[in-house]
Short mmCIF file of C-alpha atoms and ligand atoms in Angstrom, two decimals:
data_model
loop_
_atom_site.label_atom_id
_atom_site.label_comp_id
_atom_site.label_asym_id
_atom_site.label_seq_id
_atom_site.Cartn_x
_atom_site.Cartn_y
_atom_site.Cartn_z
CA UNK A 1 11.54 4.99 17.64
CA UNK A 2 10.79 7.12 14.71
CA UNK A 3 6.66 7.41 14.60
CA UNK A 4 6.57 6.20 11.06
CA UNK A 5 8.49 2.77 11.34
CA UNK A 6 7.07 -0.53 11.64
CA UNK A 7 6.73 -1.81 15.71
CA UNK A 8 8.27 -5.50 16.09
CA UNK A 9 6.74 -5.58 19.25
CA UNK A 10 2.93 -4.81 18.20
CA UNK A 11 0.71 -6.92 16.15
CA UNK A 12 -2.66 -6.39 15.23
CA UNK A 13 -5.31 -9.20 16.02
CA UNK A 14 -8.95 -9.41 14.56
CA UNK A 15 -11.76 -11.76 16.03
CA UNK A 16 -9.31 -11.80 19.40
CA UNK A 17 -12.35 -11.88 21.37
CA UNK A 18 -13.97 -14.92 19.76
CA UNK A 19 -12.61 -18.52 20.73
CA UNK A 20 -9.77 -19.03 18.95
CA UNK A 21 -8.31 -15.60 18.52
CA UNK A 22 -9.00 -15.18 22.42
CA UNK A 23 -6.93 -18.34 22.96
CA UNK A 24 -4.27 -17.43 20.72
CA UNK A 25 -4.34 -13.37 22.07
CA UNK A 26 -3.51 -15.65 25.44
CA UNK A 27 -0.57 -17.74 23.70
CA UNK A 28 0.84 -15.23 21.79
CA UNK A 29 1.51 -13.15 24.72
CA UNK A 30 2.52 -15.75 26.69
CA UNK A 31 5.23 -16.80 24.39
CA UNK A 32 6.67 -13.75 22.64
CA UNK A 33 5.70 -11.10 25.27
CA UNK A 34 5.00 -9.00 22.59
CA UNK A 35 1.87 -6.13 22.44
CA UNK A 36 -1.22 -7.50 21.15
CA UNK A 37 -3.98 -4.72 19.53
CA UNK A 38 -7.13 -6.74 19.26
CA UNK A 39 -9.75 -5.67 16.96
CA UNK A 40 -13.29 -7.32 17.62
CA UNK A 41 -16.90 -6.34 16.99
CA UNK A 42 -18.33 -7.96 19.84
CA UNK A 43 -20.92 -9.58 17.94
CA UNK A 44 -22.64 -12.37 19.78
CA UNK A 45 -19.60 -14.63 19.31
CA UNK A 46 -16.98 -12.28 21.11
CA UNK A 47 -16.65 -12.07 24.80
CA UNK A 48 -14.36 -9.60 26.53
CA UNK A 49 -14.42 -12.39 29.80
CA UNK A 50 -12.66 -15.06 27.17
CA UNK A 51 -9.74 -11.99 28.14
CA UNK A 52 -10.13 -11.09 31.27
CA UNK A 53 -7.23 -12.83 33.03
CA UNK A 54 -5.67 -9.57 31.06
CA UNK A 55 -7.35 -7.36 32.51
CA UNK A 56 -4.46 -4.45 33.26
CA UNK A 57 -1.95 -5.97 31.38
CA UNK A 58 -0.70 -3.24 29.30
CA UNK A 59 0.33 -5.72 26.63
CA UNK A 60 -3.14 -6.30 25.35
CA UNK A 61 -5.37 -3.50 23.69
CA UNK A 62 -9.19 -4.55 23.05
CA UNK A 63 -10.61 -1.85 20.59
CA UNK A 64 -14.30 -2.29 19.46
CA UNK A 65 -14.69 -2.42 15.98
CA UNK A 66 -15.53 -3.53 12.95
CA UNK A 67 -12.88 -4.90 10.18
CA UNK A 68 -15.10 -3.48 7.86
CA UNK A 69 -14.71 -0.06 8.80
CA UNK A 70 -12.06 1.83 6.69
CA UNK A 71 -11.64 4.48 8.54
CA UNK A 72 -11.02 3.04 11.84
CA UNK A 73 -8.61 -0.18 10.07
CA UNK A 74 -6.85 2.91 8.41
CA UNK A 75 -6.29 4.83 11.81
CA UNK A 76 -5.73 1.52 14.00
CA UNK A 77 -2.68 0.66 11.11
CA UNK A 78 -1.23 4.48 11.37
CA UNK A 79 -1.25 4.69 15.53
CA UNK A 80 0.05 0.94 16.33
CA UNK A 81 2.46 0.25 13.00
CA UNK A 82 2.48 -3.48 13.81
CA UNK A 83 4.83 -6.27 12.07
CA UNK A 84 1.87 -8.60 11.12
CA UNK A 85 -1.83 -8.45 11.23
CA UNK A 86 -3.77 -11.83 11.98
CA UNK A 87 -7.30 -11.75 11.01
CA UNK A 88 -9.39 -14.03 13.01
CA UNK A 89 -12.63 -11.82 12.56
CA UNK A 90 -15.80 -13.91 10.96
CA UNK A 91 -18.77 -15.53 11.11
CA UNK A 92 -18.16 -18.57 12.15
CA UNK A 93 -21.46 -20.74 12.46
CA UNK A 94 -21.96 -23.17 9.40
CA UNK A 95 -25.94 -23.38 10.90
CA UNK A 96 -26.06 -19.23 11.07
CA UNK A 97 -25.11 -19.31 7.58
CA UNK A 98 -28.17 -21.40 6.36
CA UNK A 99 -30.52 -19.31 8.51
CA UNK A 100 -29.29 -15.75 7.89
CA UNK A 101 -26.09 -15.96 5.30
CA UNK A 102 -26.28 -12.01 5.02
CA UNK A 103 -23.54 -11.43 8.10
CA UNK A 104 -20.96 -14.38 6.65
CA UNK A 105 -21.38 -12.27 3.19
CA UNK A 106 -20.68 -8.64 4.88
CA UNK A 107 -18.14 -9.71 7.43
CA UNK A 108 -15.94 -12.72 5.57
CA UNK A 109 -15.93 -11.20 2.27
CA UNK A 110 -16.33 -7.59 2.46
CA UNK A 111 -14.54 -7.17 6.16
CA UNK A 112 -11.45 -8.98 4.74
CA UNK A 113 -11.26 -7.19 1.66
CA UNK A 114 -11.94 -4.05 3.47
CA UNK A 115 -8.73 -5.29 5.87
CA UNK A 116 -6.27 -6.65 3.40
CA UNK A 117 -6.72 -3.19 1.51
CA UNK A 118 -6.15 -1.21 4.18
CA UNK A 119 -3.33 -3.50 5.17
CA UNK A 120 -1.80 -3.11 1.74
CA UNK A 121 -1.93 0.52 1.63
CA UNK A 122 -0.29 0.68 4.63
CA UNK A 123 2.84 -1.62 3.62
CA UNK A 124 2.82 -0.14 0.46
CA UNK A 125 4.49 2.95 2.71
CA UNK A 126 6.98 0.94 4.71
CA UNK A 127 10.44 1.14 3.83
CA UNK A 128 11.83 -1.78 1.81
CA UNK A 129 13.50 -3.71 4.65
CA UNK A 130 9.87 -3.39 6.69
CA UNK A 131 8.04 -4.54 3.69
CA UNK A 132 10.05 -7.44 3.84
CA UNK A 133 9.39 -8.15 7.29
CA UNK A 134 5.60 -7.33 7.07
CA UNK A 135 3.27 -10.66 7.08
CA UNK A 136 -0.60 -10.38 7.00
CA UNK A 137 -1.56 -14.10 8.00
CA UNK A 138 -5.38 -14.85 7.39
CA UNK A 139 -7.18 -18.06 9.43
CA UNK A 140 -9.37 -19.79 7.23
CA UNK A 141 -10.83 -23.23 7.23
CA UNK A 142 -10.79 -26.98 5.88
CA UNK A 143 -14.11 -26.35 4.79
CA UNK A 144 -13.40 -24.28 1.64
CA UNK A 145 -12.07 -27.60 -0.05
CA UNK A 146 -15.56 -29.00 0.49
CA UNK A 147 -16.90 -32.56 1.57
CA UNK A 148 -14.87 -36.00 1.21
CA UNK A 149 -16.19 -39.21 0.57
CA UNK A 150 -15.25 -41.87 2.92
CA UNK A 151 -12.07 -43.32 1.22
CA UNK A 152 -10.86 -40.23 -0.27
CA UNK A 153 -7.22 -38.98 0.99
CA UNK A 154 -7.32 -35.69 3.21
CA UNK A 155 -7.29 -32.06 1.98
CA UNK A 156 -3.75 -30.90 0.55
CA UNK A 157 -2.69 -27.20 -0.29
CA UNK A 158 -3.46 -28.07 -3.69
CA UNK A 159 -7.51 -29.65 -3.40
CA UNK A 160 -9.65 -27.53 -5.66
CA UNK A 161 -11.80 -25.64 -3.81
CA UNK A 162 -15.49 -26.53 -3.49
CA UNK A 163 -16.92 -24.68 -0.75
CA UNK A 164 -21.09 -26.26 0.49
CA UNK A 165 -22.06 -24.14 3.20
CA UNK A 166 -22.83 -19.72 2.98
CA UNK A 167 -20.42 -19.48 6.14
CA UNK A 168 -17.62 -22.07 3.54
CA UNK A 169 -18.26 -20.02 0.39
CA UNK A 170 -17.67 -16.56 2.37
CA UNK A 171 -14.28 -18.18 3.84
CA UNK A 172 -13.04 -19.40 0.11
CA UNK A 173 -13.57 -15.85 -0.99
CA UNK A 174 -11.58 -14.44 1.56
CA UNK A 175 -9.25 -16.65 0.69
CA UNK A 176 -9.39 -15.77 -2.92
CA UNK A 177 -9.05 -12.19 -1.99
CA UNK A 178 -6.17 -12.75 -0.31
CA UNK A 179 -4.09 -14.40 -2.40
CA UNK A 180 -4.83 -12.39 -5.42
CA UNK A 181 -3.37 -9.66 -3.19
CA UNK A 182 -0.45 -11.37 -2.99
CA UNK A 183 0.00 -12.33 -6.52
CA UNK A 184 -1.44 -8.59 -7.77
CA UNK A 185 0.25 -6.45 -5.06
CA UNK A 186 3.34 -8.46 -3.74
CA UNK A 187 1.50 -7.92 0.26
CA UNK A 188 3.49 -10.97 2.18
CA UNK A 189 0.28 -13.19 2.92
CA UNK A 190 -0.10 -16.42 4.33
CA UNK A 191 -3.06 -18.85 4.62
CA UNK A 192 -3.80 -21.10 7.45
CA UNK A 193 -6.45 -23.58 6.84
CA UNK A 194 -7.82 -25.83 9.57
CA UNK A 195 -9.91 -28.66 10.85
CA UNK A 196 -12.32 -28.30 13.56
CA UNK A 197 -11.17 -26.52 16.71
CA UNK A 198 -11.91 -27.07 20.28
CA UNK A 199 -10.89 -26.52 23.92
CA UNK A 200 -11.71 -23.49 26.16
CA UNK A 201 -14.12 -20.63 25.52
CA UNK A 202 -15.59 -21.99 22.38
CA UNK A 203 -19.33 -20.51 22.19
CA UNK A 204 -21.57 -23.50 23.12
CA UNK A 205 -23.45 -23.03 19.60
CA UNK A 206 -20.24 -25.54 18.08
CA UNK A 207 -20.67 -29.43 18.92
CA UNK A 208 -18.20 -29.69 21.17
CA UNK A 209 -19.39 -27.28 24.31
CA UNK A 210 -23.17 -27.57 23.18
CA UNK A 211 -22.85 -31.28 24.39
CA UNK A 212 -21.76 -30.59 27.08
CA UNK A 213 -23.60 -27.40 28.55
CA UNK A 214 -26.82 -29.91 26.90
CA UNK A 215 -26.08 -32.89 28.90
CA UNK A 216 -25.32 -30.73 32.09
CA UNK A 217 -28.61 -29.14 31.67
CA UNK A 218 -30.10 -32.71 31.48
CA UNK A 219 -32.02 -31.29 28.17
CA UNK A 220 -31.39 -33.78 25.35
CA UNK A 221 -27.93 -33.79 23.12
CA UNK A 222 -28.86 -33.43 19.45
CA UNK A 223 -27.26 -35.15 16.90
CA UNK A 224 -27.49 -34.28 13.10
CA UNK A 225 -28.44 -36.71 10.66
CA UNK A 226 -27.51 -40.16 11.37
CA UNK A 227 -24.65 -39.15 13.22
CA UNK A 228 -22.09 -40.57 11.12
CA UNK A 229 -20.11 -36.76 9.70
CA UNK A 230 -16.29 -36.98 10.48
CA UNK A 231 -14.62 -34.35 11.07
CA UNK A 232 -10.94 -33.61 12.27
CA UNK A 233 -10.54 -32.32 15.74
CA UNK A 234 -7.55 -30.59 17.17
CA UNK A 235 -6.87 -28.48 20.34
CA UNK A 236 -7.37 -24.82 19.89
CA UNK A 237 -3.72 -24.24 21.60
CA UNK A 238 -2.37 -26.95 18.80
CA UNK A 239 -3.63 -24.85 16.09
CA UNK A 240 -2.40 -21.31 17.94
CA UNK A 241 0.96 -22.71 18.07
CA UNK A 242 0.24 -23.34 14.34
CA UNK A 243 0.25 -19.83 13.61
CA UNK A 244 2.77 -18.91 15.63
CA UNK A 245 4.98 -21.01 13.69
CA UNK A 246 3.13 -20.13 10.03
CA UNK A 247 3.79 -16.25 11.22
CA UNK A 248 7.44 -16.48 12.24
CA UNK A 249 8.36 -19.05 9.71
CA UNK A 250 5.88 -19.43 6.71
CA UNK A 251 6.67 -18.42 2.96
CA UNK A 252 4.92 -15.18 2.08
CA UNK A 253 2.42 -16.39 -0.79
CA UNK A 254 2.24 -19.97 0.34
CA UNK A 255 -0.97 -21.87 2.18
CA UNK A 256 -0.71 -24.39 4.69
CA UNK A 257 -2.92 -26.74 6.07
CA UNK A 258 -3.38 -27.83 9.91
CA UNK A 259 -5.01 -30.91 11.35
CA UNK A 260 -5.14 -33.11 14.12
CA UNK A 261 -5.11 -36.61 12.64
CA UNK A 262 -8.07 -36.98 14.80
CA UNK A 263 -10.83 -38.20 12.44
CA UNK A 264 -13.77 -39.06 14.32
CA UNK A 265 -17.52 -39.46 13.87
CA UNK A 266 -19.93 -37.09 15.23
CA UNK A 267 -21.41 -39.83 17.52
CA UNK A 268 -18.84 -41.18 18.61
CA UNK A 269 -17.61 -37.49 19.52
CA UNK A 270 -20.92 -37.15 21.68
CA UNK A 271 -20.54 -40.55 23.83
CA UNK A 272 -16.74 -39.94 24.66
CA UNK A 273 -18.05 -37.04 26.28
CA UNK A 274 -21.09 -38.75 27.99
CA UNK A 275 -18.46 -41.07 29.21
CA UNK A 276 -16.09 -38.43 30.70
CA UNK A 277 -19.23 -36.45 31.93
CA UNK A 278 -19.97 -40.05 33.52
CA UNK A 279 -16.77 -40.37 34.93
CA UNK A 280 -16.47 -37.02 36.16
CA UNK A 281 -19.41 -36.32 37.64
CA UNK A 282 -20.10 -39.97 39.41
CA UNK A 283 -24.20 -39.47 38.93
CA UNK A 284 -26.43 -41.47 40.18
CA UNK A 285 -26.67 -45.33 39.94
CA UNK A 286 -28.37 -46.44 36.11
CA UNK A 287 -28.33 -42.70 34.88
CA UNK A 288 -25.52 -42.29 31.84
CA UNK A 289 -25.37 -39.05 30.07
CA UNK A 290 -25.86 -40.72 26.61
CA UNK A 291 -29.62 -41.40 27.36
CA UNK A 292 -29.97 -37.88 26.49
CA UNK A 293 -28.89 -38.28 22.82
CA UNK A 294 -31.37 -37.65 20.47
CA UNK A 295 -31.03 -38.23 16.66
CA UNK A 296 -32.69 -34.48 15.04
CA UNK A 297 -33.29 -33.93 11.08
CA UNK A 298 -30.02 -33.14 9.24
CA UNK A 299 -28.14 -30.09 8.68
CA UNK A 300 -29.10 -28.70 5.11
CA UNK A 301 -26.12 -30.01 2.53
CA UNK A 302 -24.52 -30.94 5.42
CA UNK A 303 -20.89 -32.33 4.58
CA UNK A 304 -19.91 -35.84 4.70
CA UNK A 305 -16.24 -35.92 6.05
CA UNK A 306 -12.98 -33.81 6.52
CA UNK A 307 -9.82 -34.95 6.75
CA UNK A 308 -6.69 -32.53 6.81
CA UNK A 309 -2.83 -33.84 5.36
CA UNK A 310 -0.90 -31.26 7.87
CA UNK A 311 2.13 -33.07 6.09
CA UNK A 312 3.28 -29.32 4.98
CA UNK A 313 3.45 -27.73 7.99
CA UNK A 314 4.62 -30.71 9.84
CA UNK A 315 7.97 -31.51 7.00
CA UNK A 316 8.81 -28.01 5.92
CA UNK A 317 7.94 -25.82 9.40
CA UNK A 318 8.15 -28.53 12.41
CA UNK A 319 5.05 -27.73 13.65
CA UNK A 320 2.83 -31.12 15.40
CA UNK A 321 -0.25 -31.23 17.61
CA UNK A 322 0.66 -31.78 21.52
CA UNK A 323 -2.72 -33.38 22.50
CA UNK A 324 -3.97 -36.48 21.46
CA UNK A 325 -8.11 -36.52 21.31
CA UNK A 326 -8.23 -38.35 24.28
CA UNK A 327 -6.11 -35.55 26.64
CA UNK A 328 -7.75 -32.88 24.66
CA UNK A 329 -11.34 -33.31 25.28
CA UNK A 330 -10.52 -34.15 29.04
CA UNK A 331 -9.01 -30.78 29.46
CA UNK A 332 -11.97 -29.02 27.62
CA UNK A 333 -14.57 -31.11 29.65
CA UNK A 334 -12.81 -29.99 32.81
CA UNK A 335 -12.63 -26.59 32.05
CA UNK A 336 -16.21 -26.14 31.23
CA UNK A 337 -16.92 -28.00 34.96
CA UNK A 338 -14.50 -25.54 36.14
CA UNK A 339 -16.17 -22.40 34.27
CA UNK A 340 -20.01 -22.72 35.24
CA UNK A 341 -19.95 -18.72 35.41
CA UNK A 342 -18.67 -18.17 32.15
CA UNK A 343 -20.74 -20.49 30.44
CA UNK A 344 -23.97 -19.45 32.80
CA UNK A 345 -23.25 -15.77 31.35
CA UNK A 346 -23.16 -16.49 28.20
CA UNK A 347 -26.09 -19.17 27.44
CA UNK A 348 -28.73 -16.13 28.73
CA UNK A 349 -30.36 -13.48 26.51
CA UNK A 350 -30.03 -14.04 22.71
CA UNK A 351 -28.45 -17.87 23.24
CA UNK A 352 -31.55 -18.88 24.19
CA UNK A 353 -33.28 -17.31 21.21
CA UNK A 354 -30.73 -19.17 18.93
CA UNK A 355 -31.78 -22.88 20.72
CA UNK A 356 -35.04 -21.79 19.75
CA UNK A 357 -34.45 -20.86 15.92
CA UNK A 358 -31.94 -23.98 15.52
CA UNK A 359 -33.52 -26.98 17.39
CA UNK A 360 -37.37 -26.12 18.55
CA UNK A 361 -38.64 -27.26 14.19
CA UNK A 362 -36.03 -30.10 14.25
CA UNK A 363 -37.79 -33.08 14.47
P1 NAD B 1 -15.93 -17.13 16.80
O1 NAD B 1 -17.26 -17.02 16.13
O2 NAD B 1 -15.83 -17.76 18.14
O3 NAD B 1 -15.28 -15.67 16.94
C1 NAD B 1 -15.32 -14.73 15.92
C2 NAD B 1 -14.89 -13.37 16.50
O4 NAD B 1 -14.90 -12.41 15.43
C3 NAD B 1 -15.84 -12.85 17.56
O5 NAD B 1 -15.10 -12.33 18.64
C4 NAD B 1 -16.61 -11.74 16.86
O6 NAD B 1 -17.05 -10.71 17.72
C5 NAD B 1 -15.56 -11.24 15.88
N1 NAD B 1 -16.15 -10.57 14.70
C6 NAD B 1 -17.18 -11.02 13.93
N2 NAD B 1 -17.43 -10.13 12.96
C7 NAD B 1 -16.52 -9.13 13.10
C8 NAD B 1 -16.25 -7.93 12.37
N3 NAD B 1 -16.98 -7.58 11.30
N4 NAD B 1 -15.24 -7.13 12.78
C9 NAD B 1 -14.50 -7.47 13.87
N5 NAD B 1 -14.72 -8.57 14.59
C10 NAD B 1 -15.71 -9.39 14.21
O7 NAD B 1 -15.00 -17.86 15.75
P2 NAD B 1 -13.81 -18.90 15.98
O8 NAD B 1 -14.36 -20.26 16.07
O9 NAD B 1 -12.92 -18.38 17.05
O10 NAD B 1 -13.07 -18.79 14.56
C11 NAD B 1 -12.06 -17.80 14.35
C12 NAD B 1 -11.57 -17.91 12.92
O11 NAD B 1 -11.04 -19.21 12.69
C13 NAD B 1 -12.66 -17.72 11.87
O12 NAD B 1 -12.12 -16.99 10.80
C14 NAD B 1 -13.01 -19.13 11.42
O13 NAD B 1 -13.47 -19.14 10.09
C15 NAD B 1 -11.68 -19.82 11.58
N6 NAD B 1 -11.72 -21.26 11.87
C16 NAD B 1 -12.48 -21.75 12.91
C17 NAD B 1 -12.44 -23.10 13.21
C18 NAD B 1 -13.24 -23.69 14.36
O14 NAD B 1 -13.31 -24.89 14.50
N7 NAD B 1 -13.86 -22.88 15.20
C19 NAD B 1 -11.65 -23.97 12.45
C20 NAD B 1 -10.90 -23.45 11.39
C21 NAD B 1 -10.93 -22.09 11.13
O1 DAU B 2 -13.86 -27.59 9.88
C1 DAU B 2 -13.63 -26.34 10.45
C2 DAU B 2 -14.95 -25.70 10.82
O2 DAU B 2 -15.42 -26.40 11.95
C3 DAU B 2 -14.86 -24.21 11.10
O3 DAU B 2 -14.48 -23.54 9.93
C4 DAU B 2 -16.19 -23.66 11.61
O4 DAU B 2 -16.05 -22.30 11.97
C5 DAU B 2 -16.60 -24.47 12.82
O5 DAU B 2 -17.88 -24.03 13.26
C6 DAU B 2 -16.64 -25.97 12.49
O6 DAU B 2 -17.73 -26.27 11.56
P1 DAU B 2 -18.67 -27.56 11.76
O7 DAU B 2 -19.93 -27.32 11.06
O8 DAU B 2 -17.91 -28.80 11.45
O9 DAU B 2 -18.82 -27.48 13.37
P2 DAU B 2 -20.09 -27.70 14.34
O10 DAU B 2 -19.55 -27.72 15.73
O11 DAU B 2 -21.20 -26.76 14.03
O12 DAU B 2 -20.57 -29.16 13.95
C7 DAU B 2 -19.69 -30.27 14.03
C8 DAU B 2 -20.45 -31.48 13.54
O13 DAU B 2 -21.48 -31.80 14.49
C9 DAU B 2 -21.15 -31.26 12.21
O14 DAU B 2 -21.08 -32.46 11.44
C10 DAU B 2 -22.59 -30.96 12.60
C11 DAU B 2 -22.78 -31.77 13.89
N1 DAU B 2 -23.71 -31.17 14.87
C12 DAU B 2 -23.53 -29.88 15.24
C13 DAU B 2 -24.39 -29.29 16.14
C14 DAU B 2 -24.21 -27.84 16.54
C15 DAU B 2 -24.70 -31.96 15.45
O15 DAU B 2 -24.83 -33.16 15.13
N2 DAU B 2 -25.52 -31.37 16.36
C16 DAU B 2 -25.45 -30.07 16.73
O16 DAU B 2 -26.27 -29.59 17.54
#
């Protein structure tokens, strides 16, 4: 191959060592075989072990980086010439963003425009049939649209945004960013946004595993507020398969959501695992897991409810969620039993300093 075409074998993955862009670095080789060059900071969030059942598999590339470096985006684009470029890389921590909003700022908003720049200068020099091909697909969140009240319909494509949190505002700018370059540059961009994720190696700072490493530890569960947010929860291999099918068959320009139709409330999230932690791990007689929940002070401008319409990606791309809630969070819960090492390696050192700075003032 001539060293200045475009490689349909070889794309380009930032954040792959994070939780979701780990998962889908695991599904996207899986299904398409194809060479995976993962760019990732390593902040606290990424985790080469979330990769290590690729260890020596010549298909995946883990360079250390930032997103926001130019120089090493520019020389990353020339050496690999990949079809697409997914940008997982962020901040990711709505709670993070209250404390210390400075890294959501330098990372979501300058990182991606630092990315999608570089990204456009390089398809600016593709041949026309390349350019064509070219797709830079950016992961963003249901969050950007803001909070719903309790009868309002779900998030469409076309909800204003109105972004609550530091960590939601950075994301909407990216978002911005990224569709003015479409619009101002013609670079063939797609949007995902989604609902809450979880499943396997999700940092144990998000809901889901902090439950659960909580209630394993005995230590007590805490619940924001009165416990009543919604949110919509879908399986982090559901929403990988999502971009799979966004990258291979979205419209360059266009947005799409992705949701699970699994609107649930944040208590109610918290017993069902109790009740599987119960079930799994047959304690003793008149102990249940969901003694350990403990209402704590609210989440600064926390957000109500979200609620996703996937109805876009479902009708014009085919794409639907394989797990139900129920099948989901059974499989996570299992996994985490079945990981104590991984989650034991990464809950020392600075985790514990977070638990500290998050919960010790919460009353
Ligand atoms: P995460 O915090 O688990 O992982 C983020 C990854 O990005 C980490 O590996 C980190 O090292 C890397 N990173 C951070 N700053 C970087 C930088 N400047 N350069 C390169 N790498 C950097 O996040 P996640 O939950 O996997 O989320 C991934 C993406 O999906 C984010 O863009 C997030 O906004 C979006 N999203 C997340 C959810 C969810 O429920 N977790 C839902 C919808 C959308
Ligand atoms: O909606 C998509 C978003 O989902 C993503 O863009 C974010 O990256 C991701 O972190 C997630 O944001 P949330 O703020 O919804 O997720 P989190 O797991 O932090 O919290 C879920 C709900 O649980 C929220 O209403 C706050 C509540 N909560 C959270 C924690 C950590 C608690 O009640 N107690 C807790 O200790």
């Amino acid at each position: 191959m001539n060293e200045n075409m475009m490689n349909d074998q070889t794309l380009i993955v930032t954040g792959g060592a994070g939780f979701i862009g780990a998962n889908f670095v695991h599904f996207w080789i899986k299904k398409t075989g194809q060479t995976v060059v993962n760019l990732d900071k390593l902040t606290y969030a990424g985790n080469p072990e979330n990769l290590e059942l690729l260890k020596g598999d010549g298909r995946h590339h883990l360079t250390v980086g930032d997103i926001g470096d130019q120089g090493l985006v520019s020389s990353l684009l020339k050496a690999h010439r990949p079809w697409a470029i997914v940008n997982f890389a962020a901040e990711s921590h709505v709670d993070r963003s209250i404390s210390a909003p400075d890294a959501f700022i330098q990372t979501n908003v300058v990182g991606t425009f630092n990315l999608i720049h570089e990204a456009t200068t390089y398809w600016k020099a593709l041949n026309e049939e390349e350019k064509t091909r070219f797709r830079f697909l950016h992961v963003s969140t249901d969050e950007v649209y803001g909070s719903l009240e309790k009868d309002d319909p779900p998030f469409t494509e076309t909800t204003p945004y109105a972004p609550n949190s530091p960590y939601s505002a950075s994301k909407a700018a990216s978002d911005h960013l990224v569709r003015a370059f479409h619009h101002t540059y013609g670079l063939p961009t797609l949007t995902t946004n989604c609902s809450n994720n979880y499943g396997p190696y999700q940092f144990p700072e998000k809901l889901i595993p902090l439950v659960i490493h909580r209630a394993l530890q005995r230590k007590p569960i805490p619940v924001y507020g009165d416990g009543l947010n919604i949110r919509d929860w879908l399986y982090v291999e559901d929403h990988c398969a999502a971009i799979k099918t966004v990258l291979m068959q979205g419209t360059p320009g266009e947005v799409y959501n992705i949701g699970g139709n699994n609107e649930i409330t944040n208590i109610n999230i918290v017993r069902t695992i109790c009740r599987l932690l119960d079930e799994q791990l047959s304690p003793e007689v008149g102990f249940s897991h969901e003694s350990l929940i403990t209402f704590v002070s609210d989440r600064p401008g926390h957000d109500r409810r979200y609620a996703i319409n996937a109805g876009k990606i479902e009708t014009r791309l085919g794409w639907n969620p394989l797990e139900t809630f129920e099948t989901g969070i059974r499989k996570t819960v299992r996994w985490y039993l079945d990981h104590p090492q991984w989650v034991e390696n990464i809950t020392s050192g600075a985790y514990q300093k977070w638990i500290q700075t998050n919960y010790e003032d919460r009353k």
